Short mmCIF file of C-alpha atoms in Angstrom, two decimals:
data_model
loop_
_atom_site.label_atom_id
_atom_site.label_comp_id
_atom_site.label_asym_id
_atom_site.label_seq_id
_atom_site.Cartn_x
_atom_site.Cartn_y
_atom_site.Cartn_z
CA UNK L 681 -0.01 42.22 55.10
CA UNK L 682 -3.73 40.93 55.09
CA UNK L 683 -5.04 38.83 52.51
CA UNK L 684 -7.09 40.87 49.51
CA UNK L 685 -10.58 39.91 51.02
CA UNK L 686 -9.89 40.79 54.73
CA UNK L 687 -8.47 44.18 53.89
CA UNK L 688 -11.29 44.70 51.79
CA UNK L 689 -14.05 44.11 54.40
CA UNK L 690 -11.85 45.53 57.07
CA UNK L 691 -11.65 49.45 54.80
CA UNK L 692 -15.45 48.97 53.94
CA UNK L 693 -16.61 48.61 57.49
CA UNK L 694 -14.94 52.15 58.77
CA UNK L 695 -16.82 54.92 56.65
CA UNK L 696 -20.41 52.89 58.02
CA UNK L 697 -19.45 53.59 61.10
CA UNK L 698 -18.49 56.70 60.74
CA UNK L 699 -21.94 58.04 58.83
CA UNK L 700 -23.69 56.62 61.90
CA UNK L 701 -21.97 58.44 64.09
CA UNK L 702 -22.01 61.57 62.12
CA UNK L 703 -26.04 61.34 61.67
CA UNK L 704 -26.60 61.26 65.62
CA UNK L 705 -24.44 64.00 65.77
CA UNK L 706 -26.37 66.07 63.28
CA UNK L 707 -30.04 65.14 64.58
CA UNK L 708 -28.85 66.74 67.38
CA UNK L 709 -27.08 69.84 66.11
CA UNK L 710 -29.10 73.27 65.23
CA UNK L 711 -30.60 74.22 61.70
CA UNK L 712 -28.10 76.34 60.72
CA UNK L 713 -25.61 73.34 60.83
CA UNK L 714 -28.02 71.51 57.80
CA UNK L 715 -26.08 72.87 54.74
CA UNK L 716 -22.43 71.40 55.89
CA UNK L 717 -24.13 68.02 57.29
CA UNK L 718 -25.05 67.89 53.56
CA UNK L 719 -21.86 68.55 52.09
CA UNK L 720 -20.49 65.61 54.98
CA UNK L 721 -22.26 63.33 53.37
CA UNK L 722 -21.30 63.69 50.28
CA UNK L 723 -17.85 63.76 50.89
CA UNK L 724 -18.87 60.41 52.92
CA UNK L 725 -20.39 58.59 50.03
CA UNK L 726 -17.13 59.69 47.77
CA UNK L 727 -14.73 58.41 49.84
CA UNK L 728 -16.92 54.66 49.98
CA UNK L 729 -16.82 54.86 46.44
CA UNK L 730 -13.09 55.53 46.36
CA UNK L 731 -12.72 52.71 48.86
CA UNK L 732 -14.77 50.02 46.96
CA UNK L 733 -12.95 50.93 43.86
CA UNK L 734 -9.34 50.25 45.80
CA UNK L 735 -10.40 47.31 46.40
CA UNK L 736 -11.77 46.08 43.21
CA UNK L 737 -8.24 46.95 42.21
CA UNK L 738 -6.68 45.47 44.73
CA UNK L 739 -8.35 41.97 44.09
CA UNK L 740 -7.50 42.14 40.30
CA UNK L 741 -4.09 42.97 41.00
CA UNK L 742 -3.55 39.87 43.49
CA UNK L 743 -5.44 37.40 41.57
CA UNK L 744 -3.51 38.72 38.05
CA UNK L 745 -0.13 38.65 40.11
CA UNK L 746 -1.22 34.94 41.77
CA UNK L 747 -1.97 33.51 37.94
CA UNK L 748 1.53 34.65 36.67
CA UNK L 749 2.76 33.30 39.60
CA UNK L 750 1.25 29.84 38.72
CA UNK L 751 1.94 30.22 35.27
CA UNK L 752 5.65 30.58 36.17
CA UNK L 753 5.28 27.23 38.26
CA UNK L 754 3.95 25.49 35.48
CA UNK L 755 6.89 26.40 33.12
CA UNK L 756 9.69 25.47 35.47
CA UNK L 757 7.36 22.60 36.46
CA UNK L 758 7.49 21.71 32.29
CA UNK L 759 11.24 23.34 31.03
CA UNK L 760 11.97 20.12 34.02
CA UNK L 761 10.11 17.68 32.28
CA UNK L 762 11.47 18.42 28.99
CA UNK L 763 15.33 18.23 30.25
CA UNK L 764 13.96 14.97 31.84
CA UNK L 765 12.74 13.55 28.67
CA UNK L 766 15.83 14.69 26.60
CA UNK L 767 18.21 13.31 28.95
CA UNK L 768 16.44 10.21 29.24
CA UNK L 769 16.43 10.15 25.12
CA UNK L 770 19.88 10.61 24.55
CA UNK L 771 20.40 6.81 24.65
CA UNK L 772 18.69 5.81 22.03
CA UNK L 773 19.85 8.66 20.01
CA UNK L 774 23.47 7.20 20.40
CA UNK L 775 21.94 3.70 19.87
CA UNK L 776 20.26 4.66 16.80
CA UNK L 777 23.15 6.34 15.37
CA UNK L 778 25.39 3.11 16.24
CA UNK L 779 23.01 0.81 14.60
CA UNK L 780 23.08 3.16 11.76
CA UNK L 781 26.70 3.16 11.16
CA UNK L 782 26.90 -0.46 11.64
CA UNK L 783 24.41 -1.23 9.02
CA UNK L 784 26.60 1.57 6.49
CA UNK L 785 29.51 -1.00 7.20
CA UNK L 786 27.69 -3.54 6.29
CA UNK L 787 26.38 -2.16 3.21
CA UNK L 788 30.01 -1.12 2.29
CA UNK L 789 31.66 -4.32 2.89
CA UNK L 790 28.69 -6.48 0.42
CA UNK L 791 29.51 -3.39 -1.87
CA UNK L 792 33.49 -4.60 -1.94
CA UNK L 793 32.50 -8.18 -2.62
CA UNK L 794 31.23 -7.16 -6.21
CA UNK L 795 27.60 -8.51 -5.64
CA UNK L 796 27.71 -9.11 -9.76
CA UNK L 797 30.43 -11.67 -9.29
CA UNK L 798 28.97 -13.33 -6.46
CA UNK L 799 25.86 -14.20 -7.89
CA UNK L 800 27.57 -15.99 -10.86
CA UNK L 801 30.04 -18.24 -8.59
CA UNK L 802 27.21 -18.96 -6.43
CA UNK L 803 24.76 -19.89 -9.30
CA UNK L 804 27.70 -21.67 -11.17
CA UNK L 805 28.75 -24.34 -8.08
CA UNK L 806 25.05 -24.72 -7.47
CA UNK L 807 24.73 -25.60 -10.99
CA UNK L 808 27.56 -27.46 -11.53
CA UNK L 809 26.78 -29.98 -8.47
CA UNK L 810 23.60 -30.45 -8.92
CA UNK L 811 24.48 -32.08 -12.59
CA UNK L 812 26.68 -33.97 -10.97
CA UNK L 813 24.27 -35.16 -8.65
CA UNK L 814 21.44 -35.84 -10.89
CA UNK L 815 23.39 -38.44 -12.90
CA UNK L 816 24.70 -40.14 -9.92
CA UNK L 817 21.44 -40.40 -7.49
CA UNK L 818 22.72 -43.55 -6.02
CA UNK L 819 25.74 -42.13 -4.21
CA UNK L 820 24.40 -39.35 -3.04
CA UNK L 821 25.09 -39.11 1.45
CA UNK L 822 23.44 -36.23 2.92
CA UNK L 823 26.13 -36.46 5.03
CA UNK L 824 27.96 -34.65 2.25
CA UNK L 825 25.74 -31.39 2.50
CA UNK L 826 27.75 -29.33 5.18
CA UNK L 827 31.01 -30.10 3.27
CA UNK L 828 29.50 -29.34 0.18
CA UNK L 829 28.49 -26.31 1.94
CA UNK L 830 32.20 -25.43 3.12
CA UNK L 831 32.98 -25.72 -0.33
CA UNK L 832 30.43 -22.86 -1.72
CA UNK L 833 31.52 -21.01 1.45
CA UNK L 834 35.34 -21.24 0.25
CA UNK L 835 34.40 -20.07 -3.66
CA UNK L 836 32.90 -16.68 -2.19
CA UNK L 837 35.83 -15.85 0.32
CA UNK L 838 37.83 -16.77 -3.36
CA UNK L 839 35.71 -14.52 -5.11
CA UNK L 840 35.80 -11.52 -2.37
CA UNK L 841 39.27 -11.95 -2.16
CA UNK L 842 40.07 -11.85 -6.24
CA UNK L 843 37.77 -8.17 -6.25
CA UNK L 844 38.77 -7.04 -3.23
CA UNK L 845 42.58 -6.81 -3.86
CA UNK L 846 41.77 -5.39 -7.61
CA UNK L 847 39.61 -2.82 -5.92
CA UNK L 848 42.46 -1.78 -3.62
CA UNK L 849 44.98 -1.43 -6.45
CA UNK L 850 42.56 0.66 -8.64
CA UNK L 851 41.31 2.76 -6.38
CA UNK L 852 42.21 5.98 -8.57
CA UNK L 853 40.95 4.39 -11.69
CA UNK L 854 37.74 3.27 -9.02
CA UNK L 855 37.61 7.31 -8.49
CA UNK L 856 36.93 8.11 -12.28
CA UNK L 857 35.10 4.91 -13.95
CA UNK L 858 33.59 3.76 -10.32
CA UNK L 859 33.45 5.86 -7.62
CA UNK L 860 30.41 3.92 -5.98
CA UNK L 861 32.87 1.26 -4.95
CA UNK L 862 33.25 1.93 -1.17
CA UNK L 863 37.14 2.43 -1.17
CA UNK L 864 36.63 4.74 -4.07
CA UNK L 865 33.62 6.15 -2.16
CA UNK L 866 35.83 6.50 1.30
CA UNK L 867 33.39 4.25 3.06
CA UNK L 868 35.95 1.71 3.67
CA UNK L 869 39.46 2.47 3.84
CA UNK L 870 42.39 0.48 2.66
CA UNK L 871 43.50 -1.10 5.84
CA UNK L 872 40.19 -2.48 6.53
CA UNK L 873 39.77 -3.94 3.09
CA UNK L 874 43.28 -5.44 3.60
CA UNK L 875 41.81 -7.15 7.03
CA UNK L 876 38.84 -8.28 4.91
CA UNK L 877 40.76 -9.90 2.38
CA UNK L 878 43.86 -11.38 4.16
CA UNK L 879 40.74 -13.02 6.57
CA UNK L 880 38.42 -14.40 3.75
CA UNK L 881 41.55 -15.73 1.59
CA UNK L 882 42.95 -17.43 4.90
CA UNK L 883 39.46 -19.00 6.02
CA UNK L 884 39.17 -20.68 2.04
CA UNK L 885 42.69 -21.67 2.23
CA UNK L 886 41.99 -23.34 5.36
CA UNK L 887 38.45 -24.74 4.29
CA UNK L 888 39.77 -26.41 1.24
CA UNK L 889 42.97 -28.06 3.15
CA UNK L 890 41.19 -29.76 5.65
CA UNK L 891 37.90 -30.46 3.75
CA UNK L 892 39.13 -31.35 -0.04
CA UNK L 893 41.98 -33.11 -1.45
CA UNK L 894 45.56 -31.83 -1.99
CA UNK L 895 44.55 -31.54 -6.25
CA UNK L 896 41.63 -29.05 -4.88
CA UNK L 897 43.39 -27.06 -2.74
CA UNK L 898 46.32 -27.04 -5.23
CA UNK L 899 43.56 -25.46 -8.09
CA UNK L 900 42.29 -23.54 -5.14
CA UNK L 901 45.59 -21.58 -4.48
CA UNK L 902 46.51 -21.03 -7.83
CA UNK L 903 43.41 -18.75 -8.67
CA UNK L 904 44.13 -16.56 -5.24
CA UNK L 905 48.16 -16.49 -7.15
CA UNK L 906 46.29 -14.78 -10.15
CA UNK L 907 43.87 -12.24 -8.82
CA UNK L 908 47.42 -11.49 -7.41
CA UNK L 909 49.42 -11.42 -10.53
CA UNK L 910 46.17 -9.56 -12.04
CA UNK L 911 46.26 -6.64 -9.61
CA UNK L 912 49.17 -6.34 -7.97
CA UNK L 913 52.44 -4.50 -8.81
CA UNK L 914 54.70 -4.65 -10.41
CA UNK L 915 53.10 -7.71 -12.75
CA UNK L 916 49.75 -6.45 -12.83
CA UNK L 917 48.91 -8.07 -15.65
CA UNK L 918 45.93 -6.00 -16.11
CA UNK L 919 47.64 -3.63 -18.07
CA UNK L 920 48.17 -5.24 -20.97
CA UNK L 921 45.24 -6.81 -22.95
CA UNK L 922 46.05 -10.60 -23.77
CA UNK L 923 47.63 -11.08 -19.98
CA UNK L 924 44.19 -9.72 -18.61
CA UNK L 925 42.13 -11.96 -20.55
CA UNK L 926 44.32 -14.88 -19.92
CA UNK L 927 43.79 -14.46 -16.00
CA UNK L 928 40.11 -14.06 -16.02
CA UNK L 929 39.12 -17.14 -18.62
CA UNK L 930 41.62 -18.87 -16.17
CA UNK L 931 39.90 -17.94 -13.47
CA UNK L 932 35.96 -17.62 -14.25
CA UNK L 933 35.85 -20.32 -16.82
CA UNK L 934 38.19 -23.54 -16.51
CA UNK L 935 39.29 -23.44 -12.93
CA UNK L 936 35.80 -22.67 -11.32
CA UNK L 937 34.01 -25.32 -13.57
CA UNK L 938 36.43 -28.24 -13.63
CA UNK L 939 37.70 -27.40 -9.99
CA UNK L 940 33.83 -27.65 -8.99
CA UNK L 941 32.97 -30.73 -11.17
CA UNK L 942 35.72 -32.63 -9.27
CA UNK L 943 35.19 -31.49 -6.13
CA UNK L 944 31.68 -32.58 -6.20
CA UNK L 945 32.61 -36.34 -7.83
CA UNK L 946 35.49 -36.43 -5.18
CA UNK L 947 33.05 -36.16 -2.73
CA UNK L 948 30.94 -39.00 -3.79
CA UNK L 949 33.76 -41.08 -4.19
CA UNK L 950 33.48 -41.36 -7.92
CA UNK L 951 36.13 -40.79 -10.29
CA UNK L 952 36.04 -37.59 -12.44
CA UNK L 953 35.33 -37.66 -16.33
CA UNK L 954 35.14 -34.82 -19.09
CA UNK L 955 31.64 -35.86 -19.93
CA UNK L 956 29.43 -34.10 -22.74
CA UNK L 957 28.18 -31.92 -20.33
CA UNK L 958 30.82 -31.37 -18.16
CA UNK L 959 32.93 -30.42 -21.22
CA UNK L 960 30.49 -28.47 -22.93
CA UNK L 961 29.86 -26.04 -19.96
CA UNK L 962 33.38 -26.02 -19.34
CA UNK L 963 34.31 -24.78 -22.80
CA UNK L 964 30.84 -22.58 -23.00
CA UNK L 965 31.99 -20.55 -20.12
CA UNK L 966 35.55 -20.28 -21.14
CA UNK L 967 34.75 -18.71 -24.57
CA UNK L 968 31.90 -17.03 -22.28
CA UNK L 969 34.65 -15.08 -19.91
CA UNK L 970 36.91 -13.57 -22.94
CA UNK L 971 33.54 -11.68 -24.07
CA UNK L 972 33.49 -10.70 -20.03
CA UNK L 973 36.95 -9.89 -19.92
CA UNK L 974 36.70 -7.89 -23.07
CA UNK L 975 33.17 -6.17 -22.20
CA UNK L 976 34.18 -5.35 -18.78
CA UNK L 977 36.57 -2.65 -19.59
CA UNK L 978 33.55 -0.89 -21.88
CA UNK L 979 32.78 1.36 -19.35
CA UNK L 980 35.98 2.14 -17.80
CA UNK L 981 37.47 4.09 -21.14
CA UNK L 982 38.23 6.97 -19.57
CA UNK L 983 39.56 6.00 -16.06
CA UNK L 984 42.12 3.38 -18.04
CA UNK L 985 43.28 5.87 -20.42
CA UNK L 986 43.94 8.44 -17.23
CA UNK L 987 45.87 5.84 -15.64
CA UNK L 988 47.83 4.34 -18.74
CA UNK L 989 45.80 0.89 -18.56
CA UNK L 990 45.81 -0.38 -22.10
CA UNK L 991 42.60 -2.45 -23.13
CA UNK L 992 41.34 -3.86 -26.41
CA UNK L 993 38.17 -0.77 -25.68
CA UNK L 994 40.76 1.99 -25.40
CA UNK L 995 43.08 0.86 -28.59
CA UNK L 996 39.34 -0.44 -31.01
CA UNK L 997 36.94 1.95 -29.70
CA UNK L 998 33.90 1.07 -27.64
CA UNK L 999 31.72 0.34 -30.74
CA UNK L 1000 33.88 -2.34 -32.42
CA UNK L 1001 34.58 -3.95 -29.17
CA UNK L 1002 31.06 -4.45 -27.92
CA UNK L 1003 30.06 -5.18 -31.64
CA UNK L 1004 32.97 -8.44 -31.60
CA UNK L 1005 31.43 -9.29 -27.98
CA UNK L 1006 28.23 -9.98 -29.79
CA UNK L 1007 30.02 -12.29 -32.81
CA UNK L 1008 31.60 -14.07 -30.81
CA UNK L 1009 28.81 -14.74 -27.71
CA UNK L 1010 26.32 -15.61 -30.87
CA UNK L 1011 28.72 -17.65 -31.96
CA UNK L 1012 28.63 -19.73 -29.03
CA UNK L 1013 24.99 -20.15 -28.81
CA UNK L 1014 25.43 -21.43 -32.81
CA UNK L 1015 27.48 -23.96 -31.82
CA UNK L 1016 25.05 -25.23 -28.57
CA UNK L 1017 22.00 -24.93 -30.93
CA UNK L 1018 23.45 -27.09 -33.31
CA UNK L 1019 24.94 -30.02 -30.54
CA UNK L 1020 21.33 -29.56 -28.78
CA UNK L 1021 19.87 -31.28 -32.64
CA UNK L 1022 23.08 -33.70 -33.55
CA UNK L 1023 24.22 -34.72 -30.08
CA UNK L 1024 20.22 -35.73 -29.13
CA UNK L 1025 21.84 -38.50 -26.94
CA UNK L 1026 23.77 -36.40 -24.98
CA UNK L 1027 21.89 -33.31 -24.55
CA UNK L 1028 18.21 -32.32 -24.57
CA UNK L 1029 17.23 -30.62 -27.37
CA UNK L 1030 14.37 -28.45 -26.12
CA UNK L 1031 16.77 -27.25 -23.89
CA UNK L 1032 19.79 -27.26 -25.32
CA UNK L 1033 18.67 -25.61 -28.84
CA UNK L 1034 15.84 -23.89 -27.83
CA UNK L 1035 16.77 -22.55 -24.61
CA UNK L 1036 19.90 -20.84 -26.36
CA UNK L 1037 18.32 -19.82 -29.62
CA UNK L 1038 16.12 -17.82 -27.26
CA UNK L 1039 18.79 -16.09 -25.29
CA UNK L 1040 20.27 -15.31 -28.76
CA UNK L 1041 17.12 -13.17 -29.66
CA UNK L 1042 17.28 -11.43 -26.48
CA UNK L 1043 21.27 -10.58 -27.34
CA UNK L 1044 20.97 -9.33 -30.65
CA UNK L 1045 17.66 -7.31 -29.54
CA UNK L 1046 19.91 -5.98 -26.69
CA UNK L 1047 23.00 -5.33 -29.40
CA UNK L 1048 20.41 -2.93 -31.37
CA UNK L 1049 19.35 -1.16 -28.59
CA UNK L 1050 23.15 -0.69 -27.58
CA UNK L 1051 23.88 0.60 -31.70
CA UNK L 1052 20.33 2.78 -31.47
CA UNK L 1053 22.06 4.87 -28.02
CA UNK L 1054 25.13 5.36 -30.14
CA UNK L 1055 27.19 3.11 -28.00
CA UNK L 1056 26.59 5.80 -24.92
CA UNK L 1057 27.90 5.05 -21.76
CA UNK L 1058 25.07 4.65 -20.17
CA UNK L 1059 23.80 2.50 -23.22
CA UNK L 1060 26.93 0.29 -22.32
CA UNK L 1061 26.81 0.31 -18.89
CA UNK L 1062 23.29 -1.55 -19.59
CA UNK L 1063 24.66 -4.06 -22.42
CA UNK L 1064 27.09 -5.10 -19.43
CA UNK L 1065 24.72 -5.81 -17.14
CA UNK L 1066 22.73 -7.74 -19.62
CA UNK L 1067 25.81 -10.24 -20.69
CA UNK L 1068 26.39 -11.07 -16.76
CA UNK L 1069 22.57 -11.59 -16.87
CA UNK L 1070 23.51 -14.29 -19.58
CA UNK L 1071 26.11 -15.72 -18.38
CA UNK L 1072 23.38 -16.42 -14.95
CA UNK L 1073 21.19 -17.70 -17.42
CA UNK L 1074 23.43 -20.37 -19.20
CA UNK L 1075 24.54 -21.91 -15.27
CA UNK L 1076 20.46 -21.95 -15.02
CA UNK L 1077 19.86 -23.84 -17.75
CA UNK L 1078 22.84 -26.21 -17.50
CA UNK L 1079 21.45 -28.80 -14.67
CA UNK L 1080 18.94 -29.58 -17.40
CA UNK L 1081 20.48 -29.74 -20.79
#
């Protein structure tokens, strides 16, 4: 088959020379012949037309049929490309959703350590050392600081532990009152929480044996025995009011502050003593955790009445119980207000007096706006927050009363 453009001049060429040889013909030919040389020609110039529009045809169909050809190059040419990039993407699509599901992990596992809790033991052995190192400068060895380290290291695998096992007793009381929690939540299941745990209570157990004295890790182990006791069947003292209590003043208020205060004078080879401040903070938080133990079971009414859990909020009512929270917390900034003014030797009074009769203001504005909601959970879910945010406050202020 020829190309368009050759068949084209090729068809064009024959009717020329077939007029010229049509005209010598006729010059030649009698008169009478005239009328059908006419007719000839016509017939001639019809058939060139006829011709030239074949061709014109012919062209538009090749170069049409030639441009969907290339078209149809072009989208192989590109469907090729794209399979190229996608293939070539699909690693990072599997990276990103790794890097995705590691950082959910992560989220869920600082979600099991109760980030609430944390905070206050890290704030409180902070706290706690530093007073003991401000009134003995002299024997302070910075060769002390990675032990002392070790030591805040072996509260929060304590802490995680204490939450973590409470959080995988109650997770159908988690389901109602807390389903956030990630066991409640299914973003971590049980036997990975029971890694967690048995790991973090093994590494503080081991911290505190090699690093701190037998009376340490002796305090140390008893307060892993009663987050046990707390949670765990078929004690589970949690149940029952008073028990409850008991464990959590035990745990939050004497252990963590005396167990801290020696710990730190152990280490700088000084012998402990129950001085003003040691045994004012030590009582303060004490009285301080029975108003946490009793406000922390505000929110969870309905949950611990679903699964028979008996607490002073489900026998009183949320109203009386978060109204005797507030006696009893205001009552203990009464009694620091007035050692701040009679005990000016011991304490400093802009601190000790003012510093609390201001954090009293902000409770009893923050008890009105709990009595104005009509004790709503949400209303009480936000007067808990605000007594942990106390309890921070008072470890704040202690390094300088």
């Amino acid at each position: 088959m020829f190309p368009s453009s050759a068949a084209a001049t090729f068809t064009s060429s024959m009717p020329t020379r077939a007029l010229a040889g049509r005209r010598a013909t006729s010059s030649s030919s009698s008169p009478s012949s005239s009328s059908s040389s006419s007719s000839s020609s016509l017939s001639e110039r019809r058939t060139c037309s006829l011709v030239g529009v074949n061709n014109r045809i012919r062209s538009f169909v090749g170069g049409h049929t030639n441009s969907i050809r290339s078209r149809g190059r072009e989208r192989e040419s590109g469907n090729r490309n794209r399979v190229v990039t996608f293939s070539e993407s699909a690693p990072s699509l599997g990276s990103d959703s790794n890097t995705a599901q590691n950082e959910s992990l992560l989220n869920a596992v600082w979600k099991f350590t109760r980030p609430h809790t944390i905070r206050g033991t890290i704030l409180g052995s902070f706290a706690l050392t530093s007073r003991v190192l401000l009134e003995n400068a002299d024997a302070i060895r910075w060769v002390l600081l990675p032990r002392a380290l070790a030591g805040v290291v072996a509260l929060l695998c304590a802490n995680a532990f204490i939450v973590g096992i409470n959080q995988i007793y109650d997770v159908d009381i988690d389901k109602v009152n807390k389903p956030y929690l990630p066991i409640a939540s299914g973003e971590l299941n049980a036997s990975t929480a029971w890694v967690l745990i048995l790991s973090l209570g093994g590494l503080g157990l081991t911290i505190v044996h090699t690093l701190f004295g037998q009376h340490i890790a002796l305090l140390y182990t008893l307060s892993l025995v009663i987050g046990v006791v707390y949670s765990v069947p078929p004690l589970r003292l949690k149940q029952r009011p008073i028990p409850a209590m008991v464990c959590i003043v035990l745990c939050r208020g004497f252990l963590l502050n005396y167990g801290v205060n020696d710990a730190a004078a152990a280490a700088l080879g000084i012998p402990f003593s129950w001085s003003g401040p040691v045994a004012f903070i030590t009582c303060f938080v004490t009285c301080f955790a029975v108003i946490i133990s009793v406000a922390k079971d505000l929110p969870d009414v309905e949950g611990d009445k679903k699964n028979n859990i008996t607490t002073f909020a489900t026998q009183l009512g949320t109203g009386k119980v978060a109204m005797a929270s507030v006696a009893l917390l205001m009552a203990n900034y009464a009694i620091a207000m007035i050692l701040g003014v009679t005990h000016t030797n011991m304490f400093t009074t802009a601190v000790m007096t003012g510093g609390h009769g201001v954090l009293a203001i902000f409770l009893a504005w923050q008890a009105s706006k709990l009595h104005h909601t009509n004790y709503s959970q949400e209303g009480i879910k936000s007067f808990y927050r605000f007594i942990w945010n106390l309890f921070y406050a008072e470890y704040l202020m202690y390094p300088f009363l």
